[in-house]
Amino acid sequence: MRRLTVVVAVALAVLLLAGPALAFQCPKLQKEAGEAIAKAEGAVAKVADAKAKAAAQAIVNLAKELNKASEGNHKKAVDTKEAGPHYRAEAEAKAAKALAGMAGM
């Protein structure tokens, strides 16, 4: 439980600190996050310890949720032609990739 709390705190920090340096890179970042998630899922499948496997799977699931939210924000940004949702989508995709990297260690 403590590890999940730390992971969520890291994800929120990434969301808040992800700057607008590379605006409108959503699809590229989402693709990278998806690849990292797939790699992490493969690593989680090989974990033997049930407790460690459950913790890693929780991180992967959180990464999937963030990537899905990123896709939704990107669609909203395209539909409304606003920059704000693009920035949120980028931050969510970056956080998803970072979490997947943590789970795939």
C-alpha positions as CSV (number, residue, x, y, z in Angstrom):
1,M,0.0,0.0,0.0
2,R,2.8,2.4,0.8
3,R,4.5,1.7,-2.5
4,L,1.2,2.5,-4.4
5,T,1.0,5.8,-2.4
6,V,4.5,6.7,-3.5
7,V,3.7,5.8,-7.1
8,V,0.6,7.9,-7.1
9,A,2.6,10.8,-5.6
10,V,5.2,10.5,-8.3
11,A,2.6,10.4,-11.0
12,L,1.0,13.5,-9.7
13,A,4.3,15.2,-9.5
14,V,5.0,14.4,-13.1
15,L,1.6,15.7,-14.1
16,L,2.3,19.0,-12.3
17,L,5.9,19.4,-13.4
18,A,5.4,18.4,-17.1
19,G,5.9,21.7,-18.9
20,P,4.5,22.8,-22.2
21,A,7.9,22.5,-23.8
22,L,6.8,20.1,-26.6
23,A,3.2,21.2,-27.2
24,F,0.9,19.1,-29.2
25,Q,3.1,15.9,-29.2
26,C,0.2,13.9,-27.8
27,P,0.0,11.0,-30.3
28,K,3.8,10.4,-30.2
29,L,3.9,10.4,-26.4
30,Q,0.8,8.2,-26.2
31,K,2.4,5.7,-28.6
32,E,5.6,5.7,-26.5
33,A,3.5,5.2,-23.3
34,G,1.6,2.3,-25.0
35,E,4.9,0.6,-25.9
36,A,6.3,1.0,-22.4
37,I,3.0,-0.4,-20.9
38,A,3.2,-3.4,-23.2
39,K,6.8,-4.0,-22.2
40,A,5.9,-3.6,-18.5
41,E,3.1,-6.1,-18.8
42,G,5.5,-8.7,-20.2
43,A,7.8,-8.1,-17.2
44,V,4.9,-8.3,-14.7
45,A,3.9,-11.7,-16.2
46,K,7.3,-13.1,-15.3
47,V,7.2,-12.0,-11.6
48,A,6.9,-15.1,-9.4
49,D,6.0,-13.5,-6.0
50,A,2.3,-12.9,-5.8
51,K,2.5,-9.8,-3.7
52,A,5.2,-8.1,-5.9
53,K,3.2,-9.1,-9.0
54,A,0.0,-7.5,-7.6
55,A,1.9,-4.3,-6.8
56,A,3.5,-4.2,-10.3
57,Q,0.1,-4.9,-11.9
58,A,-1.5,-2.0,-10.0
59,I,1.2,0.3,-11.4
60,V,0.6,-1.0,-14.9
61,N,-3.2,-0.5,-14.5
62,L,-2.6,3.1,-13.3
63,A,-0.4,3.7,-16.3
64,K,-3.1,2.4,-18.6
65,E,-5.7,4.7,-17.0
66,L,-3.4,7.7,-17.5
67,N,-2.8,6.8,-21.1
68,K,-6.5,6.4,-21.7
69,A,-7.2,9.8,-20.1
70,S,-4.5,11.2,-22.3
71,E,-6.2,10.0,-25.4
72,G,-9.5,11.5,-24.2
73,N,-7.9,14.9,-23.5
74,H,-6.2,14.8,-26.9
75,K,-9.5,14.2,-28.6
76,K,-11.1,17.0,-26.6
77,A,-8.3,19.3,-27.6
78,V,-8.7,18.5,-31.3
79,D,-12.5,18.9,-31.1
80,T,-12.4,22.2,-29.2
81,K,-9.1,23.5,-30.7
82,E,-7.9,24.4,-27.2
83,A,-4.3,24.1,-26.0
84,G,-5.1,23.2,-22.3
85,P,-6.3,19.7,-23.0
86,H,-3.2,19.1,-25.1
87,Y,-1.0,20.0,-22.2
88,R,-2.9,17.7,-19.9
89,A,-2.8,14.9,-22.5
90,E,1.0,15.3,-22.8
91,A,1.5,15.3,-19.0
92,E,-0.7,12.2,-18.6
93,A,1.1,10.3,-21.4
94,K,4.5,11.2,-19.8
95,A,3.3,10.0,-16.4
96,A,1.9,6.8,-17.9
97,K,5.3,6.1,-19.6
98,A,7.2,6.8,-16.4
99,L,4.9,4.5,-14.3
100,A,5.2,1.7,-16.9
101,G,9.0,2.1,-16.7
102,M,8.8,1.7,-12.9
103,A,6.6,-1.4,-13.2
104,G,8.9,-3.0,-15.8
105,M,12.0,-2.8,-13.7
